[in-house]
Short mmCIF file of C-alpha atoms in Angstrom, two decimals:
data_model
loop_
_atom_site.label_atom_id
_atom_site.label_comp_id
_atom_site.label_asym_id
_atom_site.label_seq_id
_atom_site.Cartn_x
_atom_site.Cartn_y
_atom_site.Cartn_z
CA MET A 1 -11.13 -37.31 -2.46
CA GLN A 2 -7.93 -38.36 -0.68
CA ASN A 3 -7.46 -36.23 2.47
CA ARG A 4 -9.55 -33.69 4.35
CA THR A 5 -7.99 -31.40 6.94
CA GLU A 6 -9.53 -28.49 8.87
CA PHE A 7 -8.03 -25.18 9.97
CA ASP A 8 -9.20 -21.96 11.54
CA TYR A 9 -7.29 -19.99 8.91
CA LEU A 10 -6.18 -20.97 5.44
CA ILE A 11 -3.94 -18.69 3.40
CA ILE A 12 -3.48 -19.25 -0.32
CA GLY A 13 -0.10 -18.01 -1.50
CA ALA A 14 3.31 -17.96 0.20
CA GLY A 15 4.55 -14.73 -1.27
CA PRO A 16 5.55 -11.84 0.98
CA ALA A 17 1.92 -11.23 1.99
CA GLY A 18 1.22 -14.85 2.90
CA LEU A 19 4.47 -15.04 4.87
CA GLN A 20 3.72 -11.81 6.71
CA LEU A 21 0.29 -12.99 7.84
CA GLY A 22 1.69 -16.45 8.55
CA TYR A 23 4.27 -14.84 10.84
CA PHE A 24 1.59 -13.17 12.94
CA LEU A 25 -0.60 -16.29 13.06
CA GLU A 26 2.39 -18.39 14.08
CA LYS A 27 3.28 -15.96 16.87
CA ALA A 28 -0.33 -16.06 18.07
CA ASN A 29 -0.28 -19.88 18.00
CA ARG A 30 -3.30 -20.09 15.69
CA ASN A 31 -4.42 -23.13 13.71
CA TYR A 32 -3.46 -22.14 10.16
CA LEU A 33 -1.81 -23.36 6.96
CA ILE A 34 -0.44 -21.64 3.87
CA LEU A 35 -0.99 -23.41 0.55
CA GLU A 36 1.63 -22.59 -2.10
CA ALA A 37 1.61 -23.88 -5.68
CA GLY A 38 5.35 -23.42 -6.11
CA GLU A 39 8.28 -25.15 -4.48
CA ASN A 40 9.52 -22.12 -2.57
CA PRO A 41 8.13 -18.86 -1.15
CA GLY A 42 7.78 -15.86 -3.45
CA THR A 43 7.69 -17.79 -6.72
CA PHE A 44 6.43 -14.67 -8.54
CA PHE A 45 9.83 -13.08 -7.93
CA ASN A 46 11.62 -16.06 -9.49
CA LYS A 47 10.71 -14.43 -12.82
CA TYR A 48 9.51 -10.88 -12.19
CA PRO A 49 10.52 -8.21 -12.77
CA ILE A 50 11.90 -9.77 -15.91
CA HIS A 51 15.02 -7.59 -15.91
CA ARG A 52 15.57 -8.47 -12.23
CA LYS A 53 16.07 -4.99 -10.75
CA LEU A 54 13.62 -4.22 -7.94
CA ILE A 55 12.34 -0.66 -7.63
CA SER A 56 11.62 -1.13 -3.94
CA ILE A 57 14.43 0.72 -2.21
CA ASN A 58 16.86 -0.79 0.26
CA LYS A 59 18.50 2.12 2.08
CA VAL A 60 20.87 0.46 4.52
CA TYR A 61 22.58 3.56 5.89
CA THR A 62 20.09 6.10 7.25
CA GLY A 63 21.90 7.76 10.14
CA TYR A 64 19.31 6.38 12.58
CA GLU A 65 19.66 3.53 15.05
CA ASN A 66 15.95 2.97 15.74
CA PRO A 67 14.86 -0.12 13.75
CA GLU A 68 11.29 1.16 13.42
CA ILE A 69 12.26 4.42 11.74
CA ASN A 70 14.73 2.58 9.47
CA LEU A 71 11.79 0.69 7.97
CA ARG A 72 10.75 3.96 6.37
CA TRP A 73 13.55 3.43 3.85
CA ASP A 74 13.62 -0.36 3.85
CA TRP A 75 10.88 -1.36 1.44
CA ASN A 76 11.59 -5.09 1.30
CA SER A 77 11.77 -6.36 4.89
CA LEU A 78 8.76 -8.03 6.42
CA LEU A 79 7.74 -7.07 9.94
CA SER A 80 9.20 -9.29 12.64
CA ASP A 81 10.97 -9.24 15.99
CA SER A 82 14.27 -10.40 14.50
CA GLU A 83 17.18 -8.13 13.57
CA GLU A 84 18.53 -11.07 11.57
CA MET A 85 15.46 -11.11 9.34
CA LEU A 86 15.96 -7.67 7.83
CA PHE A 87 16.59 -7.32 4.11
CA LYS A 88 19.75 -5.28 4.67
CA ASN A 89 21.43 -8.58 5.56
CA TYR A 90 20.76 -9.82 2.02
CA SER A 91 21.77 -6.87 -0.11
CA LYS A 92 23.40 -3.48 0.30
CA ARG A 93 22.22 -2.23 -3.09
CA TYR A 94 19.73 0.63 -3.14
CA PHE A 95 17.77 -1.14 -5.89
CA PRO A 96 18.50 -4.80 -5.19
CA ASN A 97 18.23 -7.83 -7.45
CA ALA A 98 15.01 -9.83 -7.29
CA ASP A 99 17.03 -12.98 -6.56
CA ASN A 100 17.99 -11.46 -3.20
CA LEU A 101 14.30 -11.10 -2.34
CA VAL A 102 13.61 -14.74 -3.23
CA GLN A 103 16.38 -15.88 -0.89
CA TYR A 104 15.16 -13.53 1.85
CA LEU A 105 11.59 -14.83 1.66
CA ASN A 106 12.79 -18.44 1.78
CA ASP A 107 14.91 -17.76 4.87
CA PHE A 108 12.11 -15.80 6.53
CA ALA A 109 9.73 -18.74 6.16
CA ASN A 110 12.29 -21.16 7.61
CA HIS A 111 13.49 -18.86 10.39
CA PHE A 112 10.01 -18.49 11.87
CA ASN A 113 8.84 -22.04 11.07
CA ILE A 114 5.86 -20.73 9.15
CA LYS A 115 3.49 -23.55 8.23
CA ILE A 116 3.57 -23.83 4.44
CA GLN A 117 2.58 -26.73 2.21
CA TYR A 118 4.43 -26.39 -1.09
CA GLY A 119 3.52 -27.94 -4.43
CA THR A 120 -0.17 -27.46 -3.68
CA LYS A 121 -2.06 -25.94 -6.57
CA VAL A 122 -5.57 -24.86 -5.63
CA ILE A 123 -8.04 -25.62 -8.41
CA LYS A 124 -11.40 -24.94 -6.73
CA ILE A 125 -12.81 -22.98 -3.81
CA LEU A 126 -16.34 -23.67 -2.58
CA LYS A 127 -18.31 -22.56 0.45
CA ASN A 128 -21.16 -23.89 2.53
CA ASN A 129 -20.77 -22.88 6.16
CA SER A 130 -17.00 -23.11 5.85
CA PHE A 131 -14.68 -22.82 2.89
CA GLN A 132 -13.65 -25.99 1.09
CA ILE A 133 -10.44 -25.75 -0.93
CA LEU A 134 -9.57 -28.50 -3.42
CA ASP A 135 -6.07 -29.05 -4.78
CA SER A 136 -4.91 -30.74 -7.98
CA TYR A 137 -4.30 -34.03 -6.14
CA GLY A 138 -7.89 -34.29 -4.93
CA ASN A 139 -7.11 -33.22 -1.35
CA ALA A 140 -9.60 -31.02 0.48
CA TYR A 141 -8.89 -28.34 3.08
CA VAL A 142 -11.65 -26.86 5.20
CA SER A 143 -11.43 -23.54 6.96
CA LYS A 144 -13.69 -21.07 8.73
CA HIS A 145 -11.68 -18.16 7.38
CA LEU A 146 -9.91 -17.89 4.04
CA ILE A 147 -7.26 -15.32 3.14
CA ILE A 148 -6.22 -14.93 -0.50
CA ALA A 149 -2.60 -13.78 -0.75
CA THR A 150 -1.87 -14.90 -4.30
CA GLY A 151 -1.27 -11.43 -5.64
CA PHE A 152 -2.00 -10.94 -9.33
CA THR A 153 -1.68 -14.16 -11.25
CA LYS A 154 -2.88 -13.06 -14.71
CA ALA A 155 -1.67 -10.34 -17.01
CA TYR A 156 -4.16 -7.52 -17.53
CA VAL A 157 -4.80 -7.18 -21.25
CA PRO A 158 -6.89 -4.22 -22.45
CA GLU A 159 -9.65 -4.83 -24.95
CA ILE A 160 -7.98 -3.78 -28.17
CA PRO A 161 -8.88 -5.55 -31.42
CA GLY A 162 -5.88 -7.62 -32.49
CA ILE A 163 -4.02 -7.37 -29.20
CA GLU A 164 -3.73 -11.17 -29.15
CA LEU A 165 -1.16 -10.77 -31.94
CA ALA A 166 1.22 -8.93 -29.63
CA GLU A 167 3.78 -10.26 -27.18
CA ASN A 168 3.30 -9.76 -23.45
CA TYR A 169 5.67 -8.62 -20.72
CA THR A 170 5.19 -12.06 -19.17
CA ASP A 171 6.90 -13.89 -22.04
CA VAL A 172 8.87 -11.37 -24.10
CA SER A 173 12.59 -11.96 -24.63
CA VAL A 174 14.96 -10.25 -22.20
CA ASN A 175 17.88 -10.45 -24.65
CA PRO A 176 18.45 -7.03 -26.30
CA GLU A 177 20.21 -8.76 -29.20
CA ASP A 178 16.81 -10.12 -30.31
CA PHE A 179 15.67 -6.55 -31.09
CA ILE A 180 18.56 -5.25 -33.18
CA ASN A 181 17.46 -2.42 -35.50
CA GLU A 182 13.77 -3.12 -34.88
CA LYS A 183 10.99 -0.60 -34.40
CA VAL A 184 9.14 -1.57 -31.23
CA LEU A 185 5.80 -0.44 -29.80
CA ILE A 186 5.32 -0.87 -26.06
CA ILE A 187 1.71 -0.59 -24.92
CA GLY A 188 1.62 0.83 -21.40
CA LYS A 189 3.47 3.68 -19.73
CA GLY A 190 3.99 2.22 -16.28
CA ASN A 191 7.16 0.86 -14.75
CA SER A 192 7.06 -2.45 -16.61
CA GLY A 193 6.79 -0.63 -19.94
CA PHE A 194 9.64 1.75 -19.17
CA GLU A 195 11.72 -1.03 -17.63
CA THR A 196 11.38 -2.90 -20.90
CA ALA A 197 12.17 0.17 -22.98
CA ASP A 198 15.24 0.95 -20.91
CA ALA A 199 16.54 -2.59 -21.45
CA LEU A 200 16.08 -2.33 -25.24
CA VAL A 201 17.33 1.20 -25.91
CA ASP A 202 20.84 0.05 -26.88
CA THR A 203 19.75 -2.17 -29.77
CA THR A 204 16.40 -1.01 -31.15
CA ALA A 205 15.97 1.42 -34.04
CA GLN A 206 13.00 3.12 -32.39
CA ILE A 207 10.84 2.61 -29.32
CA HIS A 208 7.35 4.05 -28.98
CA LEU A 209 5.48 3.86 -25.66
CA ALA A 210 1.73 4.38 -25.92
CA SER A 211 -1.34 4.66 -23.71
CA PRO A 212 -4.30 7.06 -23.61
CA SER A 213 -3.04 9.00 -20.57
CA PRO A 214 0.16 11.02 -20.07
CA VAL A 215 3.06 9.69 -18.04
CA LYS A 216 2.66 10.22 -14.30
CA MET A 217 5.90 10.58 -12.41
CA ALA A 218 6.14 9.17 -8.91
CA TRP A 219 8.02 12.23 -7.73
CA GLU A 220 4.99 14.33 -8.70
CA THR A 221 2.15 12.15 -7.45
CA LYS A 222 3.92 10.66 -4.38
CA TYR A 223 2.61 7.27 -5.54
CA VAL A 224 5.45 4.80 -5.97
CA GLY A 225 3.53 2.77 -8.55
CA HIS A 226 3.74 5.62 -11.05
CA LEU A 227 6.86 5.94 -13.20
CA ARG A 228 9.99 5.86 -11.07
CA ALA A 229 13.14 7.79 -11.91
CA VAL A 230 15.13 4.54 -12.04
CA ASN A 231 13.12 3.57 -15.15
CA ASN A 232 12.71 6.93 -16.89
CA ASN A 233 15.95 7.29 -18.89
CA ILE A 234 14.09 6.94 -22.17
CA LEU A 235 12.24 10.20 -21.50
CA ASP A 236 15.53 12.01 -22.20
CA THR A 237 15.79 10.31 -25.57
CA TYR A 238 12.24 11.40 -26.42
CA GLN A 239 12.54 15.04 -25.37
CA LEU A 240 16.01 15.37 -26.90
CA LYS A 241 14.93 14.01 -30.29
CA SER A 242 16.72 10.68 -30.21
CA GLN A 243 14.15 8.69 -32.22
CA ASN A 244 12.16 7.29 -29.29
CA VAL A 245 8.63 8.62 -28.73
CA VAL A 246 6.08 8.70 -25.93
CA ILE A 247 2.56 8.70 -27.39
CA ASP A 248 -0.69 9.69 -25.70
CA ALA A 249 -3.27 7.86 -27.80
CA THR A 250 -5.98 5.27 -27.88
CA ILE A 251 -5.00 2.19 -29.89
CA ASP A 252 -7.94 1.38 -32.15
CA ASN A 253 -6.62 -1.91 -33.54
CA ILE A 254 -3.56 -4.00 -34.32
CA LYS A 255 -3.24 -5.86 -37.60
CA ARG A 256 -0.57 -8.14 -39.07
CA ASP A 257 0.82 -7.34 -42.51
CA ASN A 258 3.34 -10.05 -43.49
CA ASP A 259 6.11 -9.72 -40.89
CA LYS A 260 5.05 -6.25 -39.70
CA PHE A 261 2.38 -4.86 -37.39
CA VAL A 262 0.07 -2.05 -38.47
CA VAL A 263 -1.23 -0.16 -35.44
CA SER A 264 -4.03 2.40 -35.68
CA PHE A 265 -3.90 5.32 -33.22
CA SER A 266 -6.32 8.09 -32.20
CA TYR A 267 -4.15 10.77 -30.60
CA THR A 268 -5.31 12.12 -27.26
CA HIS A 269 -3.63 15.50 -27.59
CA ALA A 270 -4.11 16.09 -31.30
CA HIS A 271 -7.89 16.39 -31.55
CA GLN A 272 -8.26 12.62 -31.99
CA GLU A 273 -6.19 12.72 -35.18
CA LYS A 274 -5.87 9.20 -36.55
CA GLU A 275 -2.71 7.60 -37.89
CA ASN A 276 -1.39 4.15 -38.78
CA LEU A 277 2.18 3.29 -37.79
CA ILE A 278 4.29 0.26 -38.71
CA TYR A 279 6.28 -1.81 -36.16
CA ASP A 280 8.42 -4.93 -36.09
CA ARG A 281 7.33 -5.86 -32.54
CA VAL A 282 4.43 -4.96 -30.25
CA ILE A 283 4.80 -5.66 -26.52
CA VAL A 284 1.93 -5.37 -24.02
CA CYS A 285 3.05 -4.00 -20.63
CA THR A 286 -0.26 -3.09 -19.03
CA GLY A 287 0.01 -4.70 -15.61
CA TRP A 288 -1.77 -7.49 -13.82
CA ARG A 289 -5.16 -8.64 -12.59
CA PHE A 290 -6.73 -10.93 -10.00
CA ASP A 291 -7.82 -14.36 -11.24
CA ALA A 292 -11.21 -15.30 -9.77
CA SER A 293 -11.67 -18.43 -11.91
CA ILE A 294 -10.91 -20.85 -9.04
CA PHE A 295 -13.96 -19.67 -7.08
CA ASP A 296 -17.18 -21.64 -7.30
CA LYS A 297 -20.34 -19.56 -7.74
CA SER A 298 -21.11 -20.26 -4.07
CA CYS A 299 -18.29 -17.94 -3.02
CA LYS A 300 -17.18 -15.91 -6.03
CA PRO A 301 -16.20 -12.43 -4.81
CA ASN A 302 -17.41 -9.28 -6.49
CA LEU A 303 -14.76 -7.63 -8.66
CA THR A 304 -14.04 -3.96 -9.25
CA ILE A 305 -11.65 -1.55 -11.07
CA ASN A 306 -12.04 -3.11 -14.53
CA ASN A 307 -12.39 -6.52 -12.82
CA ARG A 308 -8.76 -6.34 -11.76
CA PHE A 309 -9.39 -6.46 -7.98
CA PRO A 310 -11.74 -8.23 -5.57
CA GLU A 311 -14.06 -5.68 -3.99
CA GLN A 312 -13.34 -5.25 -0.27
CA THR A 313 -14.58 -3.59 2.91
CA SER A 314 -12.37 -1.43 5.12
CA GLU A 315 -11.37 -4.70 6.88
CA TRP A 316 -10.16 -6.16 3.56
CA GLU A 317 -13.06 -8.62 3.67
CA SER A 318 -14.97 -9.45 0.51
CA THR A 319 -18.03 -7.23 0.18
CA ASN A 320 -20.24 -10.21 -0.69
CA ILE A 321 -18.55 -13.31 0.80
CA LYS A 322 -18.32 -13.39 4.59
CA ASN A 323 -15.00 -14.52 6.15
CA LEU A 324 -13.15 -14.19 2.83
CA TYR A 325 -10.20 -11.79 3.19
CA PHE A 326 -7.42 -10.52 0.97
CA ALA A 327 -3.81 -9.75 1.81
CA GLY A 328 -0.90 -8.22 -0.05
CA VAL A 329 -1.17 -6.48 -3.40
CA LEU A 330 -4.89 -7.35 -3.56
CA MET A 331 -5.40 -4.92 -0.65
CA HIS A 332 -4.56 -2.16 -3.12
CA MET A 333 -8.21 -2.06 -4.14
CA ARG A 334 -8.76 0.20 -1.12
CA ASP A 335 -6.19 2.81 -2.22
CA PHE A 336 -5.63 2.06 -5.90
CA LYS A 337 -3.00 4.36 -7.44
CA LYS A 338 -3.08 6.55 -4.32
CA LYS A 339 -1.16 4.91 -1.48
CA GLN A 340 1.27 2.00 -1.13
CA SER A 341 -0.91 -1.07 -0.42
CA GLY A 342 0.24 -2.64 -3.67
CA PHE A 343 3.81 -2.93 -2.41
CA ILE A 344 5.61 -4.76 0.42
CA HIS A 345 6.45 -1.59 2.32
CA GLY A 346 2.76 -0.70 2.41
CA PHE A 347 0.91 -3.98 2.76
CA ARG A 348 3.17 -5.38 5.49
CA HIS A 349 1.67 -2.74 7.80
CA ASN A 350 -1.84 -3.42 6.45
CA ILE A 351 -1.40 -7.09 7.25
CA ARG A 352 -0.42 -6.39 10.84
CA ALA A 353 -3.60 -4.32 11.15
CA LEU A 354 -5.59 -7.14 9.49
CA HIS A 355 -4.20 -9.61 12.00
CA HIS A 356 -5.31 -7.41 14.90
CA ILE A 357 -8.77 -7.10 13.32
CA LEU A 358 -9.03 -10.89 12.91
CA GLU A 359 -7.93 -11.40 16.52
CA GLN A 360 -10.64 -9.04 17.70
CA LYS A 361 -13.40 -10.51 15.54
CA TYR A 362 -12.70 -14.20 15.97
CA GLN A 363 -10.54 -14.56 19.08
CA SER A 364 -12.21 -11.90 21.30
CA LYS A 365 -8.93 -10.02 21.67
CA ASP A 366 -8.96 -6.27 22.16
CA LEU A 367 -7.24 -4.21 19.50
CA PRO A 368 -3.77 -3.51 20.95
CA ASN A 369 -3.73 -0.21 22.80
CA GLN A 370 -2.08 1.59 25.67
CA THR A 371 -3.80 3.68 28.32
CA ILE A 372 -2.45 7.18 28.88
CA ASN A 373 -3.32 9.82 31.44
CA LEU A 374 -5.83 12.37 30.26
CA THR A 375 -3.63 15.46 30.08
CA SER A 376 -2.57 17.46 27.07
CA GLU A 377 1.07 16.84 27.94
CA LYS A 378 0.72 13.05 28.02
CA ILE A 379 -1.28 12.93 24.80
CA VAL A 380 1.11 15.23 22.95
CA ASP A 381 4.11 13.26 24.20
CA ALA A 382 2.58 10.03 22.84
CA ILE A 383 1.83 11.62 19.46
CA ILE A 384 5.27 13.22 19.06
CA LYS A 385 6.99 9.92 19.83
CA ARG A 386 4.91 8.11 17.22
CA VAL A 387 5.08 10.57 14.31
CA ASN A 388 8.86 10.70 14.61
CA VAL A 389 9.42 6.95 14.32
CA SER A 390 6.38 5.18 12.84
CA ALA A 391 7.06 3.44 9.55
CA GLY A 392 3.41 2.50 8.99
CA LEU A 393 2.14 6.07 9.16
CA TRP A 394 5.06 7.18 6.99
CA GLN A 395 4.49 4.58 4.27
CA GLN A 396 0.69 4.63 4.26
CA THR A 397 0.10 8.38 4.35
CA GLY A 398 -3.48 9.07 5.39
CA PHE A 399 -4.49 5.45 4.78
CA LEU A 400 -3.31 4.16 8.15
CA CYS A 401 -3.73 6.20 11.29
CA ASP A 402 -3.13 6.10 15.01
CA VAL A 403 -6.24 6.65 17.11
CA ILE A 404 -6.75 8.24 20.52
CA VAL A 405 -10.10 7.59 22.19
CA ILE A 406 -11.14 9.71 25.17
CA SER A 407 -13.10 7.66 27.72
CA ASP A 408 -16.75 8.56 28.24
CA GLU A 409 -15.99 9.18 31.91
CA PHE A 410 -13.27 11.62 30.83
CA LYS A 411 -10.74 9.84 33.04
CA TYR A 412 -8.19 8.42 30.58
CA ALA A 413 -7.35 7.98 26.91
CA LYS A 414 -6.58 4.87 24.88
CA TYR A 415 -3.96 4.99 22.13
CA TYR A 416 -4.28 2.56 19.18
CA GLN A 417 -1.57 2.26 16.53
CA GLU A 418 -1.76 1.90 12.74
CA LEU A 419 -5.33 1.06 11.82
CA PRO A 420 -6.97 1.76 8.45
CA THR A 421 -8.53 5.21 8.64
CA ASP A 422 -11.74 4.04 6.94
CA TYR A 423 -11.97 1.09 9.31
CA VAL A 424 -11.72 3.39 12.33
CA HIS A 425 -14.82 5.29 11.25
CA ASP A 426 -16.67 2.12 10.15
CA SER A 427 -15.97 0.17 13.34
CA GLU A 428 -16.99 0.58 16.97
CA LEU A 429 -14.13 3.04 17.37
CA GLY A 430 -16.09 5.43 15.18
CA ASN A 431 -19.05 5.32 17.59
CA ASN A 432 -17.06 7.15 20.25
CA THR A 433 -18.08 10.72 20.97
CA HIS A 434 -14.52 12.00 21.35
CA TYR A 435 -11.62 10.51 19.40
CA TYR A 436 -8.65 11.64 17.34
CA THR A 437 -6.86 10.25 14.29
CA ILE A 438 -3.16 10.89 13.79
CA THR A 439 -1.77 10.62 10.27
CA LEU A 440 1.24 11.65 8.25
CA GLU A 441 0.16 13.25 4.98
CA PHE A 442 1.37 15.39 2.12
CA GLY A 443 -0.32 18.73 1.65
CA LEU A 444 -0.21 20.37 -1.76
CA ASP A 445 -1.42 18.30 -4.71
CA ILE A 446 1.35 19.24 -7.12
CA LEU A 447 -0.46 18.07 -10.26
CA LYS A 448 -3.65 19.98 -9.47
CA ALA A 449 -1.67 23.04 -8.45
CA ASN A 450 0.32 22.79 -11.70
CA GLN A 451 3.56 23.48 -9.86
CA ASN A 452 7.13 22.37 -10.40
CA PRO A 453 7.67 19.75 -7.64
CA PHE A 454 11.23 21.01 -7.22
CA ALA A 455 10.24 24.65 -6.73
CA ILE A 456 7.62 24.62 -4.00
CA GLU A 457 7.60 27.29 -1.35
CA ARG A 458 7.82 25.83 2.15
CA VAL A 459 5.87 27.34 5.00
CA HIS A 460 8.26 29.56 6.97
CA LYS A 461 8.79 28.33 10.51
CA GLU A 462 7.72 31.71 11.84
CA ASN A 463 4.31 31.24 10.21
CA ILE A 464 3.09 28.50 12.51
CA ASP A 465 -0.47 29.69 12.06
CA LYS A 466 -0.17 28.59 8.40
CA ALA A 467 0.95 25.05 9.17
CA GLN A 468 -2.12 23.74 7.31
CA GLU A 469 -0.51 25.03 4.10
CA SER A 470 2.47 22.69 4.49
CA ALA A 471 3.07 20.99 1.14
CA PHE A 472 5.38 18.23 2.31
CA ILE A 473 4.76 15.30 4.62
CA HIS A 474 3.64 16.38 8.07
CA PRO A 475 1.44 15.15 10.95
CA ILE A 476 -2.28 15.94 10.97
CA ILE A 477 -4.44 15.43 14.06
CA ARG A 478 -8.21 15.37 13.58
CA ARG A 479 -10.89 15.25 16.24
CA PHE A 480 -14.09 13.30 15.54
CA SER A 481 -17.36 12.62 17.29
CA GLN A 482 -19.20 9.55 15.98
CA GLY A 483 -17.53 9.96 12.61
CA ASN A 484 -18.12 13.71 12.34
CA LEU A 485 -15.04 15.90 11.98
CA LEU A 486 -14.96 18.61 14.64
CA ALA A 487 -11.43 20.00 14.55
CA GLU A 488 -8.13 19.62 12.70
CA HIS A 489 -4.56 20.54 13.56
CA HIS A 490 -1.49 20.45 11.30
CA ILE A 491 2.05 20.27 12.64
CA ILE A 492 4.22 22.45 10.43
CA GLU A 493 6.44 20.64 7.91
CA ASP A 494 10.10 20.07 8.68
CA LEU A 495 12.97 19.61 6.23
CA ALA A 496 14.26 16.51 8.05
CA SER A 497 10.75 15.31 8.96
CA GLU A 498 11.64 15.53 12.64
CA TRP A 499 8.91 17.16 14.71
CA LEU A 500 10.71 17.76 18.00
CA GLU A 501 10.96 21.53 18.41
CA ASP A 502 8.78 24.02 20.25
CA ILE A 503 7.24 25.15 16.95
CA HIS A 504 5.88 21.60 16.59
CA ILE A 505 4.97 20.86 20.19
CA LYS A 506 3.59 24.08 21.66
CA PRO A 507 0.81 24.60 19.08
CA LEU A 508 -0.20 20.95 19.53
CA LEU A 509 -0.39 21.41 23.29
CA LYS A 510 -2.56 24.47 22.75
CA PHE A 511 -4.82 22.48 20.41
CA PHE A 512 -5.36 19.72 22.95
CA ASP A 513 -5.87 22.17 25.78
CA SER A 514 -8.72 23.74 23.84
CA GLN A 515 -10.20 20.42 22.67
CA LEU A 516 -10.12 18.76 26.08
CA ILE A 517 -11.54 21.82 27.78
CA ASP A 518 -14.28 22.03 25.17
CA ASN A 519 -15.15 18.39 25.76
CA TYR A 520 -14.99 18.78 29.53
CA GLN A 521 -17.29 21.78 29.43
CA SER A 522 -19.89 20.03 27.29
CA LYS A 523 -19.77 16.90 29.48
CA PHE A 524 -20.00 18.81 32.72
CA THR A 525 -22.77 21.17 31.61
CA GLN A 526 -24.90 18.11 30.76
CA ILE A 527 -24.61 17.10 34.41
CA ILE A 528 -25.00 20.60 35.93
CA PRO A 529 -26.71 22.67 33.25
CA ALA A 530 -27.45 25.53 35.68
CA LEU A 531 -23.79 26.55 35.86
CA PRO A 532 -22.25 28.49 33.01
CA LYS A 533 -19.16 26.91 31.43
CA CYS A 534 -16.82 29.60 32.70
CA GLU A 535 -17.83 28.92 36.32
CA ILE A 536 -17.20 25.19 35.92
CA LEU A 537 -13.67 25.79 34.69
CA THR A 538 -12.81 28.05 37.60
CA GLN A 539 -13.98 25.44 40.09
CA THR A 540 -12.39 22.29 38.65
CA SER A 541 -9.01 21.71 37.11
CA ILE A 542 -9.17 19.79 33.83
CA SER A 543 -5.85 18.08 34.45
#
């Protein structure tokens, strides 16, 4: 063993997640180091996506000046205090090239002097009291707390007999000329599969895309990991009878017959009818998985979701290994295929929350909060300001929330920003007898309601009492007592998602008037039980 160095925090991986956490640790002046196997930050994006177009949007011109609200439509910038370190300075394209992201991440690391050791491939992780990380040169790094920010490093390959005969998205040719007049099967109906199909449509004879489940469109599910419109051109060619086909089927096996592939299908929507089809190429585009092979048995984390993710608590800590945390796309275990933790615009906000949680647990720092006067007007003013600008609540609908805690003495309120909703109820915050969560959420589940997403009736602004039926994104305020839901208020949806009018504010004021009075009555009657609640309210002003 050559060298041994110790840190309070070690991060493995200098992709966007590692850089984001490194930024916060650097600002807090913590003892940390990021270990990166590559020679630059974000090495994953040196190659992927293979056709180089990002599907993370970069909307430079929004009509707003507030930098916080602009992050709602900037899905590539990391959080920082620098106007210079925004992605809009690197590309003006709505769907930018991945090379722009690589340059941005490199400059971000240098601009903030984030402590990164490049060319350091981790080959083993062990744990006694602390974590011991060994690299390929025999160096050892010791840390009390370990954060894995490697993302997915292995392709996820479904268990299909003969699938080893196929090519994979990770190594398939990106030259359309290599597929001239060929019949191609793409296994997987996510963005990588459709990205590949879109790139090959000019030269192939036929393209089939297959998986057991139907295509899910992002504009239906509101989940950006489902098929995006930028990749769905081939759906036209399928529905308009232009030789390409989208197949819902289980693939039973793949066999080689001379220079062809024979693929056996059991159709999902044809009573499990079986059929063999012949292809020139088979390409596997089924996503990625976490690689746990570098962990010694002394600290191997439990896995979940077909062993694709490390299992995590609401603090993104391993469920079975203490002080082992996960950042970036690995956080997506907590909201898999529901919210945006698998993408920069989601996990950057998660990571800020994780940093605050780490500061509280290990540095005895309070979770950041502001104290506000205990009046309905002050509380409503704070909420309205937040729901109209917050990028974290906007991106992580329902997953992240703001929290208002009413003091036990009923003298003030504390306002906390952007914490995981599950964490709030699991933590000491959830032990409070009177607290509120504030989220932005969609209402109607379009798929369950079987409705056309482009023909949904909005709640009329005169029907404020039906605000809870709002289908589109809108604020929801919920009151809890020790984790138990007591009341819920919806602010009616707005076409521009700007909740600034009387129809938004007055019902919210009324809600808090009733909730604070209810709490005040119950508190006061515990002290003077002989007086009826109505007499108490006539004698003492709640504000």
